[in-house]
Each structure stands twice: as structure tokens, then as C-alpha cells.
Amino acid sequence: MSINGKAYIMGAYEHPTRKAPDKSLTQLHAEVAKGAIEDAGLTKNDIDGYFCAGDAPGMFYAMGMADYMGLKLRHIDGTDTGGSSYMIHAAHAAMAIAMGKCNVALVTLAGRPRSEGQGVGTTARAPSAPIAEAGFEYPYNPALASMYAMCATRHMHEFGTTSEQLAWIKVAASHHAQHNPNAMLRDVVTVEDVVNSPMITTPLHRLDCCVISDGGGALIITRPEIAKSLNRPKVKILGGGEAIKHQNGGEFDLTFSGAAISGPAAFAEAGVTPKDIQYASIYDSFTITVLIQLEDLGFCEKGKGGAFVSDGNLISGVGKLPFNTDGGGLCNNHPANRGGMTKVIEAVRQLRGEAHPKVQVPDCHLALAHGTGGILGTRHGSGTLIMERE
């Protein structure tokens, strides 16, 4: 069953906070849910499907939050693939709606790692289960940032990618973030600023890494009949793809991601090609994350990502493929260390024509949002979502 045209994103809300020491995690989830419901012009009682991931607190994620928010549900989904969960949730919600399992779906994300003092990317990732991580990886005490640095090092070795080329991704994000009053980093930076910032793990500098923030976001996804009854801009879901990339028993290539699988699936279902996309929200935990995903999604050839992102090609109004016009995870926010939700929200803003005027893509009618969850250098989930303004 195809989800093309079977559901619409009618509500989207991003929490304005970047530090919430006075709010609980459940409160943040409820606040973003309220914001998205009101944005769609619906009420809490209209919600009959709920989708969340491991960032949701309480008993079994969805069960605890449904109780807290007083939701009466016919369908729930607690799929967790890290930062890619929310693209996958949107596609799963469209599938559930197409099958008649629910009429109005709510998707939420929230987190407060900044208030909790987490140093994301610099601490070891202890395994939660005795799988391959425990026996073969954990004894070496790998840090998250170092696992991404391996990918960058290998890409540089195989394709000649440079630190200066990676820096252009941060430069583009900063050009967009200057127009976002909620962004954590609003100063425009140069390539020199990035490559001269402190080295975190070779070859990634501090400005190659995302911010750490509290906050969250939510989406409302409805049946077409309900969407037509609402006096709101309509964003149609055209296609979705999902994938898990793992180490395949040691046969592992560091230079590609799960986007090489989820991307083609989403494009095929949507009936469009990468050349048709006018705006792209790309998961940006690190600059190398963006570069590899752009290649795997088909926006440029494998190994040509460095040249593709150079010279401002990702800057709205300047380049061929505007990306992350809210500043993304590199400059704006990275709530719960899971940036997928905010990628969908900014794509919705672009399609509605509600992005900041300085970064709004003219007549934007086709957008892509892509997320990665887990670790690019070992195992991760990928989710791709393609949307259209109606």
C-alpha cells in the first residue's frame, strides 16, 4: 500500500525554549502537543493515534504519555530509531490513516539534555544490551563524536574531501540561523572560523559539531477529508522510506549511510527525483553527517559531496539546494539529541511559506526531510520523508 496522498501534515509546532530547567520532560511533550493541535485547528479529543519514541518518559513511552495527556487512542506506535524516528513516525501515521486505524495522529518529541548537563558526543556510549557493542566495541570506550570522525577520515581518504569543504556546511547553517531568534548560535561564521575552532576529534572541529539543547516539537497528521475541512495550509505526504544500516558482520563501508536505502524508496513512492526537490532538511549532528547523506540521497555523486556543498551551495537564495533554513542542529537546536522532528517542522514551514522571509524558498512546493538515528560509524536508522504543498 502506498502512502502517496493518503495523509496530510496539518499541524506543526516547535518549542521555543533551548533550556528548560523549570520544566519536566512530560510537560515539554504536552506543551508541543498542545501547540501542534492548536496550529491544526483541532482539539485534544480529535486525536485517536499517537506516535512517539524513546525520548518520551513514563511506562512504555506511548502508554505513559497517553495517560499524562489524557488521550483516547485507537492506534499507538512507539518505534524508536533515534533521530530518524520522526520521519518514520510520519510515514507510519500516513500508513495507519490509509488503513483506517486512526483519523488524526499526533507525533511528539521532547528532551532536556542541556538542563541535565549532558556532554553529547564526548562521552562513551555504554551498551544497554549484551550485543556486539558490549563484546567488541565497549572495551575500547568509543565516544560518539569519534565514531563520526572515522567516517569523515575515511571519506577524506577515499575521495579527497577536505575540512574546508565540510566547513561550508556549518557556514550555510549559520547564514540561516542569524534570522532565527530562537537559534542557539546566531553569529555568521566563515570557513576559516570553522577550521580554526578547537579540534574535538580529528578531523572534526568544535564548529563541525551540533549544539546541545532542550526543547521539542510535534506534528498533527490527518485524513485527507479532515485536512480539507481545516482552514490551514495543506502539506501532503508523498512518500517515505526507512532503513537500518549495521555492521553486517564486519563487511562495513564507512562512507555511506542508510539514506542510500531509505532515500530511493521514498523517491520511488513519491514519484519524484532528487532534481525535483526545492528544499531539503538534512540531519546535521555533524557536518560529515550532512555530506554523506546528500550523496546517498542522490543530490550529488558519491565522493562529490565536498564539491557540492562548497561555495554556499546550501545557502537559501544563493545555492542550488537550500538546507536547514532554521539553522539546523549545527546552529539552532538539537532537542533530546534527536533532530529529526525539527527537520520535518522546518520543511513544513517552507512548504507553507512560513519560513523567515530571508530564507524562504520562493514558491516552495516540494521538500524532503531526512533523519539519522544512532551512530553513523556503527549502526543507525534512516528515515526519509517527501512532502508537497497542495
PDB file of N, CA and C in Angstrom, residues 198-279:
ATOM      1  N   PRO A 198      38.587  24.795  17.938  1.00  0.00           N
ATOM      2  CA  PRO A 198      39.325  23.694  18.571  1.00  0.00           C
ATOM      3  C   PRO A 198      38.980  22.330  17.976  1.00  0.00           C
ATOM      4  N   MET A 199      39.996  21.492  17.843  1.00  0.00           N
ATOM      5  CA  MET A 199      39.782  20.138  17.342  1.00  0.00           C
ATOM      6  C   MET A 199      39.130  19.307  18.454  1.00  0.00           C
ATOM      7  N   ILE A 200      38.030  18.640  18.108  1.00  0.00           N
ATOM      8  CA  ILE A 200      37.352  17.769  19.068  1.00  0.00           C
ATOM      9  C   ILE A 200      37.831  16.328  18.905  1.00  0.00           C
ATOM     10  N   THR A 201      37.786  15.844  17.685  1.00  0.00           N
ATOM     11  CA  THR A 201      38.294  14.509  17.359  1.00  0.00           C
ATOM     12  C   THR A 201      38.629  14.529  15.880  1.00  0.00           C
ATOM     13  N   THR A 202      39.863  14.343  15.544  1.00  0.00           N
ATOM     14  CA  THR A 202      40.340  14.520  14.172  1.00  0.00           C
ATOM     15  C   THR A 202      39.498  13.714  13.183  1.00  0.00           C
ATOM     16  N   PRO A 203      38.993  14.378  12.124  1.00  0.00           N
ATOM     17  CA  PRO A 203      39.240  15.754  11.668  1.00  0.00           C
ATOM     18  C   PRO A 203      38.108  16.728  12.004  1.00  0.00           C
ATOM     19  N   LEU A 204      37.279  16.421  12.992  1.00  0.00           N
ATOM     20  CA  LEU A 204      36.123  17.270  13.297  1.00  0.00           C
ATOM     21  C   LEU A 204      36.476  18.324  14.346  1.00  0.00           C
ATOM     22  N   HIS A 205      36.196  19.591  13.987  1.00  0.00           N
ATOM     23  CA  HIS A 205      36.413  20.703  14.904  1.00  0.00           C
ATOM     24  C   HIS A 205      35.143  20.967  15.714  1.00  0.00           C
ATOM     25  N   ARG A 206      35.264  21.831  16.680  1.00  0.00           N
ATOM     26  CA  ARG A 206      34.103  22.143  17.526  1.00  0.00           C
ATOM     27  C   ARG A 206      32.930  22.650  16.694  1.00  0.00           C
ATOM     28  N   LEU A 207      33.204  23.482  15.703  1.00  0.00           N
ATOM     29  CA  LEU A 207      32.114  24.033  14.900  1.00  0.00           C
ATOM     30  C   LEU A 207      31.595  23.047  13.850  1.00  0.00           C
ATOM     31  N   ASP A 208      32.204  21.867  13.764  1.00  0.00           N
ATOM     32  CA  ASP A 208      31.654  20.795  12.938  1.00  0.00           C
ATOM     33  C   ASP A 208      30.573  20.019  13.689  1.00  0.00           C
ATOM     34  N   CYS A 209      30.405  20.313  14.979  1.00  0.00           N
ATOM     35  CA  CYS A 209      29.504  19.544  15.840  1.00  0.00           C
ATOM     36  C   CYS A 209      28.226  20.319  16.139  1.00  0.00           C
ATOM     37  N   CYS A 210      27.149  19.590  16.381  1.00  0.00           N
ATOM     38  CA  CYS A 210      25.857  20.225  16.666  1.00  0.00           C
ATOM     39  C   CYS A 210      25.813  20.800  18.076  1.00  0.00           C
ATOM     40  N   VAL A 211      24.813  21.617  18.311  1.00  0.00           N
ATOM     41  CA  VAL A 211      24.581  22.172  19.637  1.00  0.00           C
ATOM     42  C   VAL A 211      23.874  21.144  20.519  1.00  0.00           C
ATOM     43  N   ILE A 212      23.805  21.423  21.805  1.00  0.00           N
ATOM     44  CA  ILE A 212      23.064  20.597  22.757  1.00  0.00           C
ATOM     45  C   ILE A 212      21.946  21.464  23.319  1.00  0.00           C
ATOM     46  N   SER A 213      20.696  21.031  23.168  1.00  0.00           N
ATOM     47  CA  SER A 213      19.586  21.891  23.591  1.00  0.00           C
ATOM     48  C   SER A 213      18.444  21.096  24.185  1.00  0.00           C
ATOM     49  N   ASP A 214      17.653  21.794  24.979  1.00  0.00           N
ATOM     50  CA  ASP A 214      16.357  21.279  25.407  1.00  0.00           C
ATOM     51  C   ASP A 214      15.334  21.675  24.338  1.00  0.00           C
ATOM     52  N   GLY A 215      14.093  21.258  24.551  1.00  0.00           N
ATOM     53  CA  GLY A 215      13.031  21.656  23.636  1.00  0.00           C
ATOM     54  C   GLY A 215      12.291  20.470  23.066  1.00  0.00           C
ATOM     55  N   GLY A 216      11.740  20.672  21.878  1.00  0.00           N
ATOM     56  CA  GLY A 216      10.978  19.589  21.252  1.00  0.00           C
ATOM     57  C   GLY A 216      10.077  20.104  20.151  1.00  0.00           C
ATOM     58  N   GLY A 217       9.233  19.216  19.661  1.00  0.00           N
ATOM     59  CA  GLY A 217       8.311  19.586  18.593  1.00  0.00           C
ATOM     60  C   GLY A 217       7.253  18.522  18.408  1.00  0.00           C
ATOM     61  N   ALA A 218       6.225  18.859  17.630  1.00  0.00           N
ATOM     62  CA  ALA A 218       5.124  17.922  17.408  1.00  0.00           C
ATOM     63  C   ALA A 218       4.499  18.157  16.046  1.00  0.00           C
ATOM     64  N   LEU A 219       3.841  17.103  15.542  1.00  0.00           N
ATOM     65  CA  LEU A 219       3.138  17.146  14.268  1.00  0.00           C
ATOM     66  C   LEU A 219       1.727  16.617  14.447  1.00  0.00           C
ATOM     67  N   ILE A 220       0.804  17.119  13.642  1.00  0.00           N
ATOM     68  CA  ILE A 220      -0.546  16.567  13.524  1.00  0.00           C
ATOM     69  C   ILE A 220      -0.730  16.113  12.083  1.00  0.00           C
ATOM     70  N   ILE A 221      -1.095  14.853  11.909  1.00  0.00           N
ATOM     71  CA  ILE A 221      -1.269  14.266  10.587  1.00  0.00           C
ATOM     72  C   ILE A 221      -2.693  13.727  10.492  1.00  0.00           C
ATOM     73  N   THR A 222      -3.404  14.066   9.417  1.00  0.00           N
ATOM     74  CA  THR A 222      -4.832  13.744   9.334  1.00  0.00           C
ATOM     75  C   THR A 222      -5.199  13.063   8.013  1.00  0.00           C
ATOM     76  N   ARG A 223      -6.418  12.522   8.015  1.00  0.00           N
ATOM     77  CA  ARG A 223      -7.014  12.011   6.785  1.00  0.00           C
ATOM     78  C   ARG A 223      -7.243  13.165   5.810  1.00  0.00           C
ATOM     79  N   PRO A 224      -7.238  12.905   4.500  1.00  0.00           N
ATOM     80  CA  PRO A 224      -7.478  13.978   3.521  1.00  0.00           C
ATOM     81  C   PRO A 224      -8.797  14.707   3.748  1.00  0.00           C
ATOM     82  N   GLU A 225      -9.852  13.967   4.126  1.00  0.00           N
ATOM     83  CA  GLU A 225     -11.157  14.598   4.325  1.00  0.00           C
ATOM     84  C   GLU A 225     -11.121  15.606   5.471  1.00  0.00           C
ATOM     85  N   ILE A 226     -10.388  15.259   6.521  1.00  0.00           N
ATOM     86  CA  ILE A 226     -10.265  16.184   7.654  1.00  0.00           C
ATOM     87  C   ILE A 226      -9.407  17.379   7.260  1.00  0.00           C
ATOM     88  N   ALA A 227      -8.332  17.129   6.515  1.00  0.00           N
ATOM     89  CA  ALA A 227      -7.458  18.213   6.071  1.00  0.00           C
ATOM     90  C   ALA A 227      -8.238  19.251   5.266  1.00  0.00           C
ATOM     91  N   LYS A 228      -9.121  18.768   4.413  1.00  0.00           N
ATOM     92  CA  LYS A 228      -9.894  19.691   3.570  1.00  0.00           C
ATOM     93  C   LYS A 228     -10.873  20.528   4.377  1.00  0.00           C
ATOM     94  N   SER A 229     -11.256  20.055   5.551  1.00  0.00           N
ATOM     95  CA  SER A 229     -12.206  20.798   6.376  1.00  0.00           C
ATOM     96  C   SER A 229     -11.541  21.867   7.224  1.00  0.00           C
ATOM     97  N   LEU A 230     -10.211  21.860   7.270  1.00  0.00           N
ATOM     98  CA  LEU A 230      -9.476  22.796   8.116  1.00  0.00           C
ATOM     99  C   LEU A 230      -8.982  23.984   7.292  1.00  0.00           C
ATOM    100  N   ASN A 231      -9.074  25.141   7.876  1.00  0.00           N
ATOM    101  CA  ASN A 231      -8.639  26.363   7.200  1.00  0.00           C
ATOM    102  C   ASN A 231      -7.155  26.602   7.458  1.00  0.00           C
ATOM    103  N   ARG A 232      -6.332  25.635   7.006  1.00  0.00           N
ATOM    104  CA  ARG A 232      -4.893  25.702   7.215  1.00  0.00           C
ATOM    105  C   ARG A 232      -4.182  25.269   5.941  1.00  0.00           C
ATOM    106  N   PRO A 233      -2.938  25.716   5.721  1.00  0.00           N
ATOM    107  CA  PRO A 233      -2.177  25.237   4.560  1.00  0.00           C
ATOM    108  C   PRO A 233      -2.038  23.714   4.622  1.00  0.00           C
ATOM    109  N   LYS A 234      -2.107  23.076   3.482  1.00  0.00           N
ATOM    110  CA  LYS A 234      -2.109  21.617   3.430  1.00  0.00           C
ATOM    111  C   LYS A 234      -0.781  21.091   2.885  1.00  0.00           C
ATOM    112  N   VAL A 235      -0.128  20.256   3.691  1.00  0.00           N
ATOM    113  CA  VAL A 235       1.135  19.641   3.288  1.00  0.00           C
ATOM    114  C   VAL A 235       0.896  18.141   3.126  1.00  0.00           C
ATOM    115  N   LYS A 236       0.940  17.703   1.889  1.00  0.00           N
ATOM    116  CA  LYS A 236       0.641  16.304   1.570  1.00  0.00           C
ATOM    117  C   LYS A 236       1.898  15.442   1.710  1.00  0.00           C
ATOM    118  N   ILE A 237       1.758  14.283   2.314  1.00  0.00           N
ATOM    119  CA  ILE A 237       2.846  13.318   2.379  1.00  0.00           C
ATOM    120  C   ILE A 237       2.836  12.503   1.090  1.00  0.00           C
ATOM    121  N   LEU A 238       3.957  12.544   0.363  1.00  0.00           N
ATOM    122  CA  LEU A 238       4.052  11.844  -0.917  1.00  0.00           C
ATOM    123  C   LEU A 238       4.741  10.491  -0.802  1.00  0.00           C
ATOM    124  N   GLY A 239       5.730  10.397   0.068  1.00  0.00           N
ATOM    125  CA  GLY A 239       6.471   9.142   0.148  1.00  0.00           C
ATOM    126  C   GLY A 239       7.368   9.086   1.358  1.00  0.00           C
ATOM    127  N   GLY A 240       7.658   7.883   1.788  1.00  0.00           N
ATOM    128  CA  GLY A 240       8.549   7.686   2.925  1.00  0.00           C
ATOM    129  C   GLY A 240       9.408   6.451   2.729  1.00  0.00           C
ATOM    130  N   GLY A 241      10.576   6.478   3.321  1.00  0.00           N
ATOM    131  CA  GLY A 241      11.473   5.321   3.286  1.00  0.00           C
ATOM    132  C   GLY A 241      12.163   5.170   4.616  1.00  0.00           C
ATOM    133  N   GLU A 242      12.473   3.937   4.993  1.00  0.00           N
ATOM    134  CA  GLU A 242      13.161   3.688   6.245  1.00  0.00           C
ATOM    135  C   GLU A 242      14.162   2.557   6.075  1.00  0.00           C
ATOM    136  N   ALA A 243      15.224   2.600   6.857  1.00  0.00           N
ATOM    137  CA  ALA A 243      16.263   1.587   6.740  1.00  0.00           C
ATOM    138  C   ALA A 243      17.064   1.505   8.030  1.00  0.00           C
ATOM    139  N   ILE A 244      17.654   0.353   8.259  1.00  0.00           N
ATOM    140  CA  ILE A 244      18.627   0.169   9.332  1.00  0.00           C
ATOM    141  C   ILE A 244      19.938  -0.246   8.687  1.00  0.00           C
ATOM    142  N   LYS A 245      20.993   0.518   8.946  1.00  0.00           N
ATOM    143  CA  LYS A 245      22.322   0.116   8.474  1.00  0.00           C
ATOM    144  C   LYS A 245      23.126  -0.345   9.684  1.00  0.00           C
ATOM    145  N   HIS A 246      23.714  -1.520   9.574  1.00  0.00           N
ATOM    146  CA  HIS A 246      24.529  -2.035  10.678  1.00  0.00           C
ATOM    147  C   HIS A 246      25.850  -2.551  10.129  1.00  0.00           C
ATOM    148  N   GLN A 247      26.607  -3.279  10.955  1.00  0.00           N
ATOM    149  CA  GLN A 247      27.972  -3.622  10.562  1.00  0.00           C
ATOM    150  C   GLN A 247      28.067  -4.881   9.706  1.00  0.00           C
ATOM    151  N   ASN A 248      26.959  -5.550   9.501  1.00  0.00           N
ATOM    152  CA  ASN A 248      26.916  -6.662   8.548  1.00  0.00           C
ATOM    153  C   ASN A 248      28.047  -7.665   8.769  1.00  0.00           C
ATOM    154  N   GLY A 249      28.251  -8.005  10.014  1.00  0.00           N
ATOM    155  CA  GLY A 249      29.276  -8.995  10.341  1.00  0.00           C
ATOM    156  C   GLY A 249      30.687  -8.582   9.992  1.00  0.00           C
ATOM    157  N   GLY A 250      30.920  -7.278   9.932  1.00  0.00           N
ATOM    158  CA  GLY A 250      32.257  -6.774   9.643  1.00  0.00           C
ATOM    159  C   GLY A 250      32.445  -6.279   8.230  1.00  0.00           C
ATOM    160  N   GLU A 251      31.506  -6.554   7.350  1.00  0.00           N
ATOM    161  CA  GLU A 251      31.582  -6.043   5.981  1.00  0.00           C
ATOM    162  C   GLU A 251      30.924  -4.671   5.961  1.00  0.00           C
ATOM    163  N   PHE A 252      31.704  -3.643   6.258  1.00  0.00           N
ATOM    164  CA  PHE A 252      31.140  -2.332   6.583  1.00  0.00           C
ATOM    165  C   PHE A 252      31.882  -1.237   5.836  1.00  0.00           C
ATOM    166  N   ASP A 253      31.117  -0.353   5.195  1.00  0.00           N
ATOM    167  CA  ASP A 253      31.675   0.781   4.470  1.00  0.00           C
ATOM    168  C   ASP A 253      31.295   2.055   5.203  1.00  0.00           C
ATOM    169  N   LEU A 254      32.282   2.782   5.700  1.00  0.00           N
ATOM    170  CA  LEU A 254      32.042   3.992   6.488  1.00  0.00           C
ATOM    171  C   LEU A 254      31.578   5.177   5.650  1.00  0.00           C
ATOM    172  N   THR A 255      31.653   5.079   4.337  1.00  0.00           N
ATOM    173  CA  THR A 255      31.394   6.258   3.506  1.00  0.00           C
ATOM    174  C   THR A 255      29.954   6.363   3.023  1.00  0.00           C
ATOM    175  N   PHE A 256      29.079   5.433   3.428  1.00  0.00           N
ATOM    176  CA  PHE A 256      27.680   5.610   3.058  1.00  0.00           C
ATOM    177  C   PHE A 256      26.788   5.322   4.250  1.00  0.00           C
ATOM    178  N   SER A 257      25.551   5.822   4.187  1.00  0.00           N
ATOM    179  CA  SER A 257      24.596   5.709   5.290  1.00  0.00           C
ATOM    180  C   SER A 257      23.334   4.986   4.840  1.00  0.00           C
ATOM    181  N   GLY A 258      22.421   4.796   5.788  1.00  0.00           N
ATOM    182  CA  GLY A 258      21.137   4.180   5.459  1.00  0.00           C
ATOM    183  C   GLY A 258      20.296   5.001   4.511  1.00  0.00           C
ATOM    184  N   ALA A 259      20.671   6.259   4.299  1.00  0.00           N
ATOM    185  CA  ALA A 259      19.956   7.106   3.340  1.00  0.00           C
ATOM    186  C   ALA A 259      20.034   6.532   1.929  1.00  0.00           C
ATOM    187  N   ALA A 260      21.066   5.726   1.663  1.00  0.00           N
ATOM    188  CA  ALA A 260      21.195   5.100   0.354  1.00  0.00           C
ATOM    189  C   ALA A 260      20.088   4.090   0.103  1.00  0.00           C
ATOM    190  N   ILE A 261      19.411   3.669   1.175  1.00  0.00           N
ATOM    191  CA  ILE A 261      18.293   2.729   1.067  1.00  0.00           C
ATOM    192  C   ILE A 261      16.959   3.452   1.250  1.00  0.00           C
ATOM    193  N   SER A 262      16.848   4.260   2.298  1.00  0.00           N
ATOM    194  CA  SER A 262      15.578   4.941   2.580  1.00  0.00           C
ATOM    195  C   SER A 262      15.259   6.007   1.542  1.00  0.00           C
ATOM    196  N   GLY A 263      16.284   6.687   1.021  1.00  0.00           N
ATOM    197  CA  GLY A 263      16.063   7.741   0.041  1.00  0.00           C
ATOM    198  C   GLY A 263      15.421   7.248  -1.248  1.00  0.00           C
ATOM    199  N   PRO A 264      16.023   6.271  -1.927  1.00  0.00           N
ATOM    200  CA  PRO A 264      15.412   5.766  -3.158  1.00  0.00           C
ATOM    201  C   PRO A 264      13.996   5.233  -2.954  1.00  0.00           C
ATOM    202  N   ALA A 265      13.739   4.609  -1.792  1.00  0.00           N
ATOM    203  CA  ALA A 265      12.391   4.106  -1.525  1.00  0.00           C
ATOM    204  C   ALA A 265      11.389   5.251  -1.440  1.00  0.00           C
ATOM    205  N   ALA A 266      11.780   6.338  -0.767  1.00  0.00           N
ATOM    206  CA  ALA A 266      10.886   7.491  -0.633  1.00  0.00           C
ATOM    207  C   ALA A 266      10.652   8.168  -1.977  1.00  0.00           C
ATOM    208  N   PHE A 267      11.715   8.332  -2.763  1.00  0.00           N
ATOM    209  CA  PHE A 267      11.565   8.961  -4.080  1.00  0.00           C
ATOM    210  C   PHE A 267      10.671   8.131  -4.992  1.00  0.00           C
ATOM    211  N   ALA A 268      10.832   6.808  -4.932  1.00  0.00           N
ATOM    212  CA  ALA A 268      10.014   5.941  -5.782  1.00  0.00           C
ATOM    213  C   ALA A 268       8.538   6.047  -5.420  1.00  0.00           C
ATOM    214  N   GLU A 269       8.248   6.062  -4.115  1.00  0.00           N
ATOM    215  CA  GLU A 269       6.850   6.159  -3.697  1.00  0.00           C
ATOM    216  C   GLU A 269       6.256   7.518  -4.034  1.00  0.00           C
ATOM    217  N   ALA A 270       7.073   8.562  -3.892  1.00  0.00           N
ATOM    218  CA  ALA A 270       6.600   9.918  -4.170  1.00  0.00           C
ATOM    219  C   ALA A 270       6.471  10.193  -5.669  1.00  0.00           C
ATOM    220  N   GLY A 271       7.187   9.441  -6.485  1.00  0.00           N
ATOM    221  CA  GLY A 271       7.142   9.678  -7.924  1.00  0.00           C
ATOM    222  C   GLY A 271       7.910  10.904  -8.359  1.00  0.00           C
ATOM    223  N   VAL A 272       8.956  11.255  -7.597  1.00  0.00           N
ATOM    224  CA  VAL A 272       9.788  12.411  -7.934  1.00  0.00           C
ATOM    225  C   VAL A 272      11.253  11.992  -7.867  1.00  0.00           C
ATOM    226  N   THR A 273      12.137  12.902  -8.247  1.00  0.00           N
ATOM    227  CA  THR A 273      13.569  12.632  -8.223  1.00  0.00           C
ATOM    228  C   THR A 273      14.272  13.692  -7.381  1.00  0.00           C
ATOM    229  N   PRO A 274      15.532  13.458  -6.992  1.00  0.00           N
ATOM    230  CA  PRO A 274      16.266  14.485  -6.242  1.00  0.00           C
ATOM    231  C   PRO A 274      16.309  15.837  -6.944  1.00  0.00           C
ATOM    232  N   LYS A 275      16.319  15.845  -8.267  1.00  0.00           N
ATOM    233  CA  LYS A 275      16.369  17.108  -9.010  1.00  0.00           C
ATOM    234  C   LYS A 275      15.093  17.931  -8.834  1.00  0.00           C
ATOM    235  N   ASP A 276      14.006  17.285  -8.425  1.00  0.00           N
ATOM    236  CA  ASP A 276      12.737  17.989  -8.243  1.00  0.00           C
ATOM    237  C   ASP A 276      12.652  18.712  -6.901  1.00  0.00           C
ATOM    238  N   ILE A 277      13.483  18.321  -5.947  1.00  0.00           N
ATOM    239  CA  ILE A 277      13.395  18.853  -4.589  1.00  0.00           C
ATOM    240  C   ILE A 277      13.886  20.296  -4.547  1.00  0.00           C
ATOM    241  N   GLN A 278      13.068  21.166  -3.967  1.00  0.00           N
ATOM    242  CA  GLN A 278      13.425  22.590  -3.877  1.00  0.00           C
ATOM    243  C   GLN A 278      14.045  22.971  -2.537  1.00  0.00           C
ATOM    244  N   TYR A 279      13.745  22.170  -1.515  1.00  0.00           N
ATOM    245  CA  TYR A 279      14.289  22.431  -0.186  1.00  0.00           C
ATOM    246  C   TYR A 279      14.539  21.092   0.503  1.00  0.00           C
TER     247      TYR A 279
END
